[in-house]
Tab-separated table of C-alpha atoms in Angstrom:
chain	number	residue	atom	x	y	z
A	1	UNK	CA	0.099	-0.044	0.124
A	2	UNK	CA	1.291	3.177	-1.152
A	3	UNK	CA	1.618	6.518	1.134
A	4	UNK	CA	-1.380	7.947	-1.036
A	5	UNK	CA	-3.259	4.949	-0.104
A	6	UNK	CA	-2.801	5.131	3.165
A	7	UNK	CA	-3.790	8.627	3.485
A	8	UNK	CA	-6.742	7.959	1.624
A	9	UNK	CA	-7.686	4.951	4.296
A	10	UNK	CA	-7.117	7.383	7.084
A	11	UNK	CA	-9.365	10.103	5.807
A	12	UNK	CA	-12.267	8.130	4.763
A	13	UNK	CA	-12.198	5.791	8.277
A	14	UNK	CA	-12.680	9.174	9.860
A	15	UNK	CA	-15.687	10.119	7.153
A	16	UNK	CA	-13.663	13.041	6.142
A	17	UNK	CA	-14.201	14.631	2.353
A	18	UNK	CA	-10.598	15.540	1.049
A	19	UNK	CA	-11.581	19.612	1.911
A	20	UNK	CA	-12.297	18.707	5.486
A	21	UNK	CA	-9.325	16.525	5.581
A	22	UNK	CA	-6.920	19.463	4.107
A	23	UNK	CA	-8.655	21.791	6.532
A	24	UNK	CA	-7.699	20.057	9.646
A	25	UNK	CA	-3.619	19.957	7.840
A	26	UNK	CA	-4.334	23.620	7.023
A	27	UNK	CA	-3.720	22.254	3.095
A	28	UNK	CA	-5.758	22.253	-0.142
A	29	UNK	CA	-8.469	19.765	-1.359
A	30	UNK	CA	-6.020	19.734	-4.211
A	31	UNK	CA	-2.997	18.724	-2.458
A	32	UNK	CA	-4.609	16.125	-0.634
A	33	UNK	CA	-6.147	14.452	-4.297
A	34	UNK	CA	-2.412	14.851	-5.130
A	35	UNK	CA	-1.176	12.783	-2.069
A	36	UNK	CA	-3.663	9.988	-2.515
A	37	UNK	CA	-3.262	10.008	-6.186
A	38	UNK	CA	0.585	9.405	-5.346
A	39	UNK	CA	1.405	12.528	-7.712
A	40	UNK	CA	3.434	14.300	-4.574
A	41	UNK	CA	3.963	13.392	-1.137
A	42	UNK	CA	3.465	15.094	1.870
A	43	UNK	CA	6.645	16.742	3.781
A	44	UNK	CA	7.635	15.862	7.041
A	45	UNK	CA	5.760	18.346	9.302
A	46	UNK	CA	2.074	16.726	7.302
A	47	UNK	CA	3.437	13.247	7.703
A	48	UNK	CA	3.818	14.099	11.586
A	49	UNK	CA	0.769	16.108	11.621
A	50	UNK	CA	-1.539	13.308	10.450
A	51	UNK	CA	0.214	11.085	13.278
A	52	UNK	CA	-0.728	13.599	15.919
A	53	UNK	CA	-4.406	14.350	14.516
A	54	UNK	CA	-5.405	10.806	13.802
A	55	UNK	CA	-3.328	8.864	16.250
A	56	UNK	CA	-1.532	6.454	13.956
A	57	UNK	CA	2.152	6.081	13.673
A	58	UNK	CA	4.315	7.525	11.366
A	59	UNK	CA	5.856	4.250	10.654
A	60	UNK	CA	2.125	2.884	9.620
A	61	UNK	CA	2.512	5.897	7.010
A	62	UNK	CA	5.982	5.741	5.597
A	63	UNK	CA	6.698	2.160	5.480
A	64	UNK	CA	5.363	-0.089	2.812
A	65	UNK	CA	3.567	-3.350	3.531
A	66	UNK	CA	2.670	-2.842	7.029
A	67	UNK	CA	0.069	-5.509	7.240
A	68	UNK	CA	-0.987	-4.069	11.184
A	69	UNK	CA	-2.095	-0.973	9.239
A	70	UNK	CA	-4.434	-2.008	6.768
A	71	UNK	CA	-5.933	-5.011	9.221
A	72	UNK	CA	-5.409	-4.561	12.456
A	73	UNK	CA	-4.627	-0.812	13.606
A	74	UNK	CA	-7.013	0.558	15.986
A	75	UNK	CA	-7.371	4.380	15.318
A	76	UNK	CA	-7.300	6.385	18.377
A	77	UNK	CA	-10.507	8.846	18.564
A	78	UNK	CA	-11.840	11.175	21.317
A	79	UNK	CA	-14.946	9.441	22.641
A	80	UNK	CA	-17.264	9.237	25.366
A	81	UNK	CA	-18.019	5.825	26.923
A	82	UNK	CA	-20.769	4.565	29.574
A	83	UNK	CA	-21.202	1.794	32.210
A	84	UNK	CA	-23.794	1.387	34.462
A	85	UNK	CA	-21.810	3.050	37.047
A	86	UNK	CA	-19.677	5.244	35.440
A	87	UNK	CA	-18.840	7.419	32.245
A	88	UNK	CA	-15.449	8.139	30.744
A	89	UNK	CA	-14.503	10.841	28.577
A	90	UNK	CA	-11.414	10.739	26.750
A	91	UNK	CA	-9.404	13.301	24.763
A	92	UNK	CA	-5.884	12.913	23.505
A	93	UNK	CA	-4.676	14.942	26.975
A	94	UNK	CA	-7.301	14.210	29.424
A	95	UNK	CA	-9.336	11.398	30.648
A	96	UNK	CA	-12.506	12.943	32.860
A	97	UNK	CA	-14.005	9.905	35.035
A	98	UNK	CA	-17.492	10.564	36.662
A	99	UNK	CA	-18.505	7.070	38.616
A	100	UNK	CA	-20.658	6.160	41.815
A	101	UNK	CA	-20.984	2.835	43.939
A	102	UNK	CA	-23.772	0.698	43.252
A	103	UNK	CA	-25.710	2.130	45.948
A	104	UNK	CA	-25.062	5.939	44.930
A	105	UNK	CA	-23.561	6.255	48.468
A	106	UNK	CA	-20.506	7.816	46.639
A	107	UNK	CA	-20.319	9.852	43.924
A	108	UNK	CA	-16.785	10.759	42.369
A	109	UNK	CA	-15.067	12.471	39.508
A	110	UNK	CA	-11.097	11.968	38.641
A	111	UNK	CA	-9.296	13.689	36.016
A	112	UNK	CA	-6.387	12.148	34.372
A	113	UNK	CA	-3.817	14.418	32.265
A	114	UNK	CA	-1.273	13.074	29.802
A	115	UNK	CA	-1.254	11.778	26.268
A	116	UNK	CA	-3.686	9.093	25.041
A	117	UNK	CA	-3.544	5.918	27.689
A	118	UNK	CA	-0.518	7.243	28.957
A	119	UNK	CA	-2.149	9.582	31.758
A	120	UNK	CA	-2.013	9.678	35.398
A	121	UNK	CA	-4.351	11.133	38.209
A	122	UNK	CA	-4.039	14.757	38.384
A	123	UNK	CA	-7.637	15.451	40.513
A	124	UNK	CA	-9.804	13.715	42.413
A	125	UNK	CA	-13.438	14.645	44.316
A	126	UNK	CA	-15.582	12.012	46.249
A	127	UNK	CA	-18.863	12.821	47.820
A	128	UNK	CA	-19.828	10.255	50.795
A	129	UNK	CA	-23.648	10.806	51.107
A	130	UNK	CA	-23.885	8.666	54.420
A	131	UNK	CA	-21.323	10.756	55.990
A	132	UNK	CA	-22.046	13.895	54.445
A	133	UNK	CA	-18.797	14.998	53.442
A	134	UNK	CA	-17.230	16.180	50.003
A	135	UNK	CA	-13.521	15.466	49.972
A	136	UNK	CA	-10.955	16.485	46.798
A	137	UNK	CA	-7.322	16.550	46.150
A	138	UNK	CA	-5.386	17.928	43.136
A	139	UNK	CA	-2.022	19.034	41.970
A	140	UNK	CA	-0.781	22.234	40.942
A	141	UNK	CA	0.438	22.774	37.774
A	142	UNK	CA	3.594	21.878	38.593
A	143	UNK	CA	2.631	19.055	40.263
A	144	UNK	CA	4.804	18.904	42.600
A	145	UNK	CA	2.360	20.573	45.294
A	146	UNK	CA	-1.021	19.144	46.783
A	147	UNK	CA	-4.249	21.073	47.209
A	148	UNK	CA	-6.182	18.807	49.568
A	149	UNK	CA	-8.843	18.195	52.273
A	150	UNK	CA	-8.205	14.511	52.340
A	151	UNK	CA	-4.797	12.478	53.201
A	152	UNK	CA	-6.555	9.387	51.541
A	153	UNK	CA	-7.634	10.648	48.491
A	154	UNK	CA	-4.175	12.678	48.066
A	155	UNK	CA	-2.452	9.430	47.717
A	156	UNK	CA	-4.413	8.396	45.122
A	157	UNK	CA	-2.991	11.379	42.831
A	158	UNK	CA	-0.541	10.243	40.035
A	159	UNK	CA	-2.179	6.742	39.805
A	160	UNK	CA	-2.027	5.366	36.227
A	161	UNK	CA	-4.951	5.999	33.935
A	162	UNK	CA	-6.237	2.557	32.783
A	163	UNK	CA	-7.632	2.971	29.138
A	164	UNK	CA	-8.665	-0.537	28.782
A	165	UNK	CA	-11.711	-0.173	30.907
A	166	UNK	CA	-13.701	1.733	28.079
A	167	UNK	CA	-13.435	-1.602	25.871
A	168	UNK	CA	-15.882	-2.887	28.002
A	169	UNK	CA	-18.376	-0.129	28.264
A	170	UNK	CA	-20.835	1.636	25.355
A	171	UNK	CA	-19.522	4.700	23.434
A	172	UNK	CA	-22.090	7.581	23.000
A	173	UNK	CA	-20.011	9.853	21.422
A	174	UNK	CA	-16.934	10.317	19.419
A	175	UNK	CA	-15.044	13.380	18.191
A	176	UNK	CA	-11.084	14.443	16.854
A	177	UNK	CA	-9.183	17.181	18.132
A	178	UNK	CA	-8.572	20.054	15.653
A	179	UNK	CA	-5.015	20.346	15.342
A	180	UNK	CA	-5.095	22.522	12.183
A	181	UNK	CA	-4.868	26.197	14.378
A	182	UNK	CA	-7.507	28.024	12.259
A	183	UNK	CA	-9.183	30.822	13.799
A	184	UNK	CA	-12.630	30.188	15.226
A	185	UNK	CA	-15.175	32.246	13.341
A	186	UNK	CA	-17.191	35.589	14.730
A	187	UNK	CA	-20.952	36.098	15.274
A	188	UNK	CA	-20.785	38.148	11.984
A	189	UNK	CA	-19.961	35.290	9.857
A	190	UNK	CA	-21.656	32.147	11.239
A	191	UNK	CA	-24.434	33.519	13.916
A	192	UNK	CA	-25.118	32.893	17.185
A	193	UNK	CA	-25.962	29.203	17.280
A	194	UNK	CA	-23.229	28.203	15.043
A	195	UNK	CA	-20.830	29.907	17.083
A	196	UNK	CA	-21.745	28.537	20.387
A	197	UNK	CA	-21.506	25.100	19.316
A	198	UNK	CA	-18.220	25.936	17.643
A	199	UNK	CA	-16.169	27.930	20.717
A	200	UNK	CA	-17.814	25.535	23.144
A	201	UNK	CA	-16.505	22.535	21.764
A	202	UNK	CA	-12.952	22.362	23.541
A	203	UNK	CA	-11.855	21.820	26.636
A	204	UNK	CA	-9.652	23.872	29.426
A	205	UNK	CA	-7.695	22.881	32.520
A	206	UNK	CA	-6.894	25.640	35.242
A	207	UNK	CA	-5.304	24.423	38.155
A	208	UNK	CA	-3.742	26.803	41.130
A	209	UNK	CA	-3.898	27.347	44.867
A	210	UNK	CA	-7.770	29.254	44.575
A	211	UNK	CA	-9.364	27.490	41.820
A	212	UNK	CA	-9.060	24.169	40.066
A	213	UNK	CA	-11.041	24.019	36.784
A	214	UNK	CA	-11.887	21.602	34.143
A	215	UNK	CA	-14.558	22.363	31.620
A	216	UNK	CA	-15.251	20.269	28.603
A	217	UNK	CA	-17.833	20.205	26.213
A	218	UNK	CA	-17.965	17.715	23.071
A	219	UNK	CA	-20.907	19.936	21.586
A	220	UNK	CA	-23.340	17.483	22.888
A	221	UNK	CA	-22.541	16.716	26.182
A	222	UNK	CA	-20.949	19.470	28.842
A	223	UNK	CA	-18.740	18.388	31.907
A	224	UNK	CA	-17.801	20.603	34.765
A	225	UNK	CA	-14.915	19.476	37.258
A	226	UNK	CA	-14.355	22.882	39.388
A	227	UNK	CA	-13.002	23.378	43.019
A	228	UNK	CA	-12.395	26.647	45.334
A	229	UNK	CA	-10.612	25.321	47.998
A	230	UNK	CA	-11.230	28.439	50.198
A	231	UNK	CA	-14.852	27.657	50.972
A	232	UNK	CA	-14.897	24.166	49.719
A	233	UNK	CA	-16.790	25.287	46.666
A	234	UNK	CA	-17.072	22.294	44.393
A	235	UNK	CA	-18.873	21.504	41.154
A	236	UNK	CA	-18.943	18.323	39.234
A	237	UNK	CA	-21.581	18.436	36.785
A	238	UNK	CA	-22.505	16.550	33.472
A	239	UNK	CA	-25.450	18.062	31.364
A	240	UNK	CA	-26.839	17.961	28.048
A	241	UNK	CA	-27.113	21.333	27.129
A	242	UNK	CA	-28.765	22.050	23.360
A	243	UNK	CA	-27.783	25.146	21.324
A	244	UNK	CA	-30.770	27.214	19.579
A	245	UNK	CA	-30.994	30.505	17.901
A	246	UNK	CA	-30.958	32.634	21.070
A	247	UNK	CA	-29.130	30.533	23.443
A	248	UNK	CA	-28.484	27.231	25.383
A	249	UNK	CA	-31.604	25.137	26.179
A	250	UNK	CA	-31.011	22.401	29.092
A	251	UNK	CA	-31.825	19.106	28.105
A	252	UNK	CA	-31.143	17.476	31.582
A	253	UNK	CA	-28.504	16.446	34.066
A	254	UNK	CA	-27.613	13.287	34.857
A	255	UNK	CA	-24.389	13.963	37.149
A	256	UNK	CA	-24.203	16.319	40.296
A	257	UNK	CA	-22.222	16.871	42.994
A	258	UNK	CA	-22.536	20.743	44.147
A	259	UNK	CA	-20.901	21.084	47.538
A	260	UNK	CA	-20.568	24.668	48.865
A	261	UNK	CA	-19.926	25.715	52.498
A	262	UNK	CA	-22.363	24.012	54.685
A	263	UNK	CA	-24.869	22.942	51.790
A	264	UNK	CA	-27.919	25.349	53.113
A	265	UNK	CA	-28.113	26.649	49.275
A	266	UNK	CA	-31.067	24.812	47.439
A	267	UNK	CA	-28.527	24.293	44.382
A	268	UNK	CA	-26.352	22.089	46.737
A	269	UNK	CA	-27.686	18.546	45.288
A	270	UNK	CA	-25.703	15.656	44.989
A	271	UNK	CA	-27.301	12.626	42.283
A	272	UNK	CA	-26.153	10.458	39.394
A	273	UNK	CA	-28.468	8.676	36.872
A	274	UNK	CA	-25.764	6.760	34.373
A	275	UNK	CA	-29.140	5.528	32.326
A	276	UNK	CA	-30.197	9.295	31.539
A	277	UNK	CA	-30.426	9.291	27.693
A	278	UNK	CA	-30.181	12.215	25.599
A	279	UNK	CA	-33.570	13.263	24.047
A	280	UNK	CA	-34.355	15.307	21.200
A	281	UNK	CA	-36.652	17.854	22.421
A	282	UNK	CA	-38.872	20.193	20.445
A	283	UNK	CA	-37.239	23.801	22.249
A	284	UNK	CA	-39.996	26.116	23.301
A	285	UNK	CA	-38.644	29.078	21.299
A	286	UNK	CA	-41.518	31.289	21.722
A	287	UNK	CA	-41.095	31.499	25.428
A	288	UNK	CA	-37.652	32.893	24.870
A	289	UNK	CA	-37.078	36.438	26.789
A	290	UNK	CA	-33.545	37.803	25.780
A	291	UNK	CA	-31.314	38.489	28.680
A	292	UNK	CA	-33.592	36.070	31.237
A	293	UNK	CA	-32.956	32.441	32.458
A	294	UNK	CA	-36.149	31.112	32.321
A	295	UNK	CA	-37.610	27.835	33.560
A	296	UNK	CA	-40.313	26.982	30.366
A	297	UNK	CA	-42.785	24.053	29.633
A	298	UNK	CA	-40.104	21.664	28.336
A	299	UNK	CA	-37.258	23.030	30.539
A	300	UNK	CA	-34.485	25.521	31.714
A	301	UNK	CA	-33.729	28.164	29.056
A	302	UNK	CA	-30.507	30.768	29.127
A	303	UNK	CA	-30.923	33.399	26.561
A	304	UNK	CA	-28.266	35.621	25.251
A	305	UNK	CA	-28.136	38.940	27.311
A	306	UNK	CA	-25.729	40.752	25.215
A	307	UNK	CA	-23.064	39.837	22.318
A	308	UNK	CA	-20.403	41.122	20.024
A	309	UNK	CA	-18.441	39.518	17.103
A	310	UNK	CA	-16.242	38.100	19.830
A	311	UNK	CA	-18.193	37.299	22.688
A	312	UNK	CA	-21.740	36.069	23.902
A	313	UNK	CA	-23.212	36.441	27.290
A	314	UNK	CA	-26.152	34.300	28.258
A	315	UNK	CA	-28.250	34.954	31.384
A	316	UNK	CA	-27.377	32.260	33.732
A	317	UNK	CA	-29.003	31.010	36.917
A	318	UNK	CA	-29.644	33.576	39.325
A	319	UNK	CA	-27.155	36.225	38.865
A	320	UNK	CA	-24.567	34.605	36.688
A	321	UNK	CA	-23.740	35.323	33.748
A	322	UNK	CA	-22.218	32.337	31.303
A	323	UNK	CA	-19.631	33.977	29.058
A	324	UNK	CA	-18.162	32.562	25.691
A	325	UNK	CA	-15.509	34.029	23.978
A	326	UNK	CA	-13.891	33.275	20.716
A	327	UNK	CA	-10.643	33.760	21.372
A	328	UNK	CA	-10.710	32.024	25.449
A	329	UNK	CA	-7.954	30.127	26.362
A	330	UNK	CA	-8.685	25.899	24.902
A	331	UNK	CA	-6.174	23.391	25.719
A	332	UNK	CA	-7.774	21.546	22.854
A	333	UNK	CA	-9.972	22.327	20.041
A	334	UNK	CA	-12.721	19.665	18.985
A	335	UNK	CA	-14.495	18.858	15.799
A	336	UNK	CA	-17.055	16.253	15.090
A	337	UNK	CA	-15.758	12.773	13.688
A	338	UNK	CA	-18.596	10.711	11.821
A	339	UNK	CA	-19.309	7.562	13.786
A	340	UNK	CA	-18.168	4.254	12.332
A	341	UNK	CA	-20.702	1.325	11.900
């Protein structure tokens, strides 16, 4: 098999057109066509980029007659995996694990960092419903200092990620990391719904003495793992939030650890339901009021409060504002991948 044939195989296995494949590599459809016809060959930098984006070895691209590539190679793809008591969100750099015990007494969240299956635990939070305590531990950016209120949980930091667990789990979603470096579009070009979708399809990671925060949105599912140590302000949540013309609509939250001080606030709740499925909803857009957070006949709706070409602000719950910016710092930017049968 030639280099061109291998490139074509990678592209079609991920359900991409030549133009879409070229966009991810910062090149044109015509160039991809010439590669696949073996009229020209990609330079080494593009070979390395193909390897990084689609998680195949450079050897499988450069060496002729590698049978494992033709028949046995397994593409690494970011995805969401679920079992009865756990959900794993796996990206190139992170693995986020939400879990519970069968009796739902312990609800937990773990974040692993690294590359592909070579990741290690950098943060953990557990809620004990019977004891009514919420404990946490996480590394600072340098991964030398630990912020924690539990020596037991802190002792688990740096444990290796077991990527084999997802093989026995059901895959719910698949997506890719976009390495193209192409700037995200503004509101004037794409409109509010498209920008809310594209700007949110990413993850971001912050870890300092005052705040640990990990946010990840696949485009379909939104995950948050946040800790403010100074007042034990913790939020671990997984939700199906749906973009519509003038904001976001809540399609339902299926995991929640919301711990704040003495938990006297109404929003402090603890639950999980890994049987909850995404439902197509006829969003009641006629009930939308700009600048408001509304409980509608179908569910919660966060409406646009104000926007510019580079920023969209929704009215959140209470006095909160949900701010999305085109140029916000992102650790990874995602793109949709077509599911393979």
